[in-house]
Structure formats: C-alpha cells, structure tokens
Short mmCIF file of C-alpha atoms in Angstrom, two decimals:
data_model
loop_
_atom_site.label_atom_id
_atom_site.label_comp_id
_atom_site.label_asym_id
_atom_site.label_seq_id
_atom_site.Cartn_x
_atom_site.Cartn_y
_atom_site.Cartn_z
CA UNK A 1170 6.03 16.81 -15.78
CA UNK A 1171 6.91 16.92 -19.97
CA UNK A 1172 6.72 13.41 -20.28
CA UNK A 1173 3.13 13.23 -18.68
CA UNK A 1174 2.71 16.03 -20.61
CA UNK A 1175 3.18 14.77 -23.74
CA UNK A 1176 1.47 12.05 -22.51
CA UNK A 1177 -1.97 13.47 -22.07
CA UNK A 1178 -1.15 15.46 -25.85
CA UNK A 1179 -1.86 12.09 -26.76
CA UNK A 1180 -5.19 10.97 -24.86
CA UNK A 1181 -8.16 11.25 -26.42
CA UNK A 1182 -11.06 9.90 -24.22
CA UNK A 1183 -9.73 9.36 -20.72
CA UNK A 1184 -6.97 9.85 -18.70
CA UNK A 1185 -8.10 8.94 -14.88
CA UNK A 1186 -5.45 9.09 -12.10
CA UNK A 1187 -5.66 7.02 -9.21
CA UNK A 1188 -3.07 8.80 -6.06
CA UNK A 1189 -2.64 6.58 -2.74
CA UNK A 1190 -0.17 8.95 -0.72
CA UNK A 1191 -1.08 11.20 2.58
CA UNK A 1192 1.98 13.71 1.39
CA UNK A 1193 3.62 14.77 -1.55
CA UNK A 1194 6.23 17.27 -1.80
CA UNK A 1195 5.63 19.82 0.84
CA UNK A 1196 8.84 21.31 -0.59
CA UNK A 1197 6.19 23.01 -3.60
CA UNK A 1198 6.29 26.34 -3.63
CA UNK A 1199 2.38 26.25 -4.19
CA UNK A 1200 1.94 23.99 -0.71
CA UNK A 1201 4.29 26.11 1.13
CA UNK A 1202 2.40 29.73 0.42
CA UNK A 1203 -1.17 27.68 1.49
CA UNK A 1204 1.03 26.88 4.62
CA UNK A 1205 1.65 30.15 5.02
CA UNK A 1206 -2.17 31.22 4.59
CA UNK A 1207 -2.07 32.05 0.55
CA UNK A 1208 -4.73 29.96 -0.62
CA UNK A 1209 -5.23 32.05 -4.05
CA UNK A 1210 -1.13 32.44 -4.38
CA UNK A 1211 -1.28 28.62 -3.96
CA UNK A 1212 -3.78 28.49 -6.55
CA UNK A 1213 -1.95 30.76 -8.83
CA UNK A 1214 1.27 28.73 -9.02
CA UNK A 1215 -0.18 25.54 -10.13
CA UNK A 1216 -1.84 27.58 -13.39
CA UNK A 1217 -0.22 25.99 -15.15
CA UNK A 1218 -1.58 21.94 -14.88
CA UNK A 1219 -5.03 23.60 -14.89
CA UNK A 1220 -4.53 24.26 -18.56
CA UNK A 1221 -2.68 22.03 -19.40
CA UNK A 1222 -5.73 19.55 -17.46
CA UNK A 1223 -8.53 22.61 -19.20
CA UNK A 1224 -6.63 21.82 -22.75
CA UNK A 1225 -7.12 17.96 -22.29
CA UNK A 1226 -10.62 18.13 -21.18
CA UNK A 1227 -11.30 20.68 -23.59
CA UNK A 1228 -10.29 18.25 -26.48
CA UNK A 1229 -13.33 16.25 -25.10
CA UNK A 1230 -10.50 13.91 -22.29
CA UNK A 1231 -12.77 12.52 -19.96
CA UNK A 1232 -10.24 13.23 -16.34
CA UNK A 1233 -10.93 12.09 -13.15
CA UNK A 1234 -9.01 11.12 -9.92
CA UNK A 1235 -9.60 9.05 -6.85
CA UNK A 1236 -7.73 10.20 -4.08
CA UNK A 1237 -7.54 7.41 -1.17
CA UNK A 1238 -6.45 9.05 2.08
CA UNK A 1239 -6.06 8.09 5.87
CA UNK A 1240 -8.77 9.99 8.39
CA UNK A 1241 -7.97 12.09 10.23
CA UNK A 1242 -6.04 13.93 6.92
CA UNK A 1243 -2.80 14.92 7.17
CA UNK A 1244 -1.70 18.18 6.35
CA UNK A 1245 -0.85 17.83 2.66
CA UNK A 1246 -4.33 16.38 2.20
CA UNK A 1247 -6.12 19.24 3.66
CA UNK A 1248 -3.99 21.32 1.21
CA UNK A 1249 -5.18 19.12 -1.70
CA UNK A 1250 -8.55 19.95 -0.45
CA UNK A 1251 -8.51 23.32 -0.42
CA UNK A 1252 -6.75 23.93 -4.04
CA UNK A 1253 -8.60 21.59 -5.85
CA UNK A 1254 -11.46 23.53 -6.56
CA UNK A 1255 -9.46 26.22 -7.94
CA UNK A 1256 -6.69 23.74 -9.63
CA UNK A 1257 -8.41 20.75 -10.83
CA UNK A 1258 -12.09 21.48 -10.89
CA UNK A 1259 -11.47 24.38 -12.56
CA UNK A 1260 -9.76 22.54 -15.63
CA UNK A 1261 -12.82 20.53 -15.87
CA UNK A 1262 -11.35 17.45 -13.32
CA UNK A 1263 -13.79 15.16 -11.75
CA UNK A 1264 -12.46 14.25 -8.43
CA UNK A 1265 -13.31 12.10 -5.68
CA UNK A 1266 -12.35 11.06 -2.46
CA UNK A 1267 -12.54 7.34 -0.76
CA UNK A 1268 -11.52 7.59 2.83
CA UNK A 1269 -8.25 4.16 3.26
CA UNK A 1270 -10.22 2.23 5.89
CA UNK A 1271 -13.21 2.11 2.70
CA UNK A 1272 -10.37 0.77 -0.06
CA UNK A 1273 -9.27 -2.28 2.56
CA UNK A 1274 -10.49 -4.90 0.69
CA UNK A 1275 -9.84 -3.05 -3.04
CA UNK A 1276 -6.11 -5.10 -5.34
CA UNK A 1277 -4.49 -1.48 -5.66
CA UNK A 1278 -1.40 -0.67 -7.43
CA UNK A 1279 1.19 -0.42 -4.65
CA UNK A 1280 1.67 3.23 -6.71
CA UNK A 1281 0.07 6.57 -7.75
CA UNK A 1282 -0.60 5.55 -11.46
CA UNK A 1283 -2.16 6.98 -14.67
CA UNK A 1284 -4.05 5.29 -16.59
CA UNK A 1285 -4.51 6.63 -20.32
CA UNK A 1286 -7.09 6.20 -22.91
CA UNK A 1287 -7.30 1.84 -21.07
CA UNK A 1288 -3.56 1.17 -23.29
CA UNK A 1289 -0.52 2.27 -21.11
CA UNK A 1290 -0.64 3.34 -17.26
CA UNK A 1291 1.69 5.88 -15.97
CA UNK A 1292 3.74 4.35 -12.42
CA UNK A 1293 4.58 7.39 -10.03
CA UNK A 1294 7.18 6.42 -7.70
CA UNK A 1295 7.36 8.62 -4.78
CA UNK A 1296 10.20 8.60 -2.04
CA UNK A 1297 9.01 7.97 1.42
CA UNK A 1298 8.91 12.04 2.26
CA UNK A 1299 6.85 12.62 -0.73
CA UNK A 1300 9.29 13.53 -3.11
CA UNK A 1301 8.96 12.49 -6.67
CA UNK A 1302 11.71 9.67 -7.55
CA UNK A 1303 10.74 9.12 -11.13
CA UNK A 1304 7.91 7.55 -13.64
CA UNK A 1305 7.73 4.57 -15.69
CA UNK A 1306 5.52 3.71 -18.59
CA UNK A 1307 3.29 0.14 -18.99
CA UNK A 1308 1.40 -0.32 -22.25
CA UNK A 1309 1.01 -4.37 -21.39
CA UNK A 1310 -3.07 -5.31 -21.72
CA UNK A 1311 -2.91 -7.11 -18.36
CA UNK A 1312 -0.82 -3.88 -16.90
CA UNK A 1313 -2.76 -1.57 -17.36
CA UNK A 1314 -6.54 -4.15 -17.08
CA UNK A 1315 -5.47 -4.56 -13.29
CA UNK A 1316 -5.02 -0.24 -12.78
CA UNK A 1317 -8.15 0.27 -14.73
CA UNK A 1318 -10.45 -1.99 -12.57
CA UNK A 1319 -8.72 -0.94 -9.87
CA UNK A 1320 -9.34 2.29 -10.74
CA UNK A 1321 -12.80 1.83 -11.41
CA UNK A 1322 -13.19 0.06 -8.12
CA UNK A 1323 -11.86 2.94 -6.22
CA UNK A 1324 -14.16 5.55 -7.72
CA UNK A 1325 -17.01 3.59 -7.43
CA UNK A 1326 -16.76 3.58 -3.80
CA UNK A 1327 -15.53 7.06 -3.60
CA UNK A 1328 -17.08 10.51 -2.46
CA UNK A 1329 -17.43 13.71 -4.34
CA UNK A 1330 -15.31 16.24 -3.91
CA UNK A 1331 -18.11 18.49 -3.35
CA UNK A 1332 -19.17 15.68 -0.54
CA UNK A 1333 -16.16 14.72 1.66
CA UNK A 1334 -15.09 17.22 4.36
CA UNK A 1335 -11.96 17.13 5.86
#
C-alpha cells in the first residue's frame, strides 16, 4: 500500500477507482471480523485507509469509486457494502455500484484500476482467489484516457451507495 499512498499523496484533483471483482482478500482481518459478526471492529480495522482517503479529500481531491458487481452479490460484496458508510463515505469518498449485467456493453480495462488526475493509472492485479499479486503504473496518455473513459461510462450508469441495496 505504500506505493498507492505515495501516488495519492501526490494527487492534486481526482482519484478514481474502478473495481470489478466479486471477491478480494478474504483472509483480511476486516473481512474476518465482519464474517464473525463484528461490523464495528471491521470498520475500525480500516481506519488507516479512512484517514488516508480523508486527508486527500481534505486537500481538495475528489475521490470516486465504482464497484461493478455480479448479482446476486457475493458474501464479499455484502461485506463491502456494509463497511462502505464507516470506511469510504466517512472519508469523503463517493461510492457507486453497477450491476455487471448493466455494464456488458462498456469497454472496461482487464484489471481494477486507480486513475490519478487523468495523468496516471495504477492497475491492481489479483489472483483468482482474490489475493493481491501486484500493482503497476502506466502514464501513457492513450491508456490513461481509455481507463478514464471506462470509469466515466461506469460512473454515469452506477447507482449511488445509498440507492443500491444488496
């Protein structure tokens, strides 16, 4: 996460995230706490993220995230939806949800991606089981534009967190 934190610290205007997986790191302590029935503990375990994101938002960075999800949703997506108010929204992020069936005609990148200031993308690579593998950055104007266009198209179709129910 250090490389992401550095990218976010240098970000001046926008940090947009496109998430497209139905499961991420299910061994993560926050997920395990939620799975054990302790939503409060799960949210608390993400306090570093909340502080990092809030710091960026307080500097004037607009943070938006679209989660493209299969329906019916997975247990992991139910977890993400449950912690979003106390983690992401509390930090000032804007979160939207897009059912995968409504994204079929969108041209999307092959991996989750962060888009910083429409100048740099960070692709997030995960294994089939949702475990994190690596991140890599790309500042090619063509690649950044493709990812930014994909994010914008998904954002326009997605429902605000408060309107999307799992």
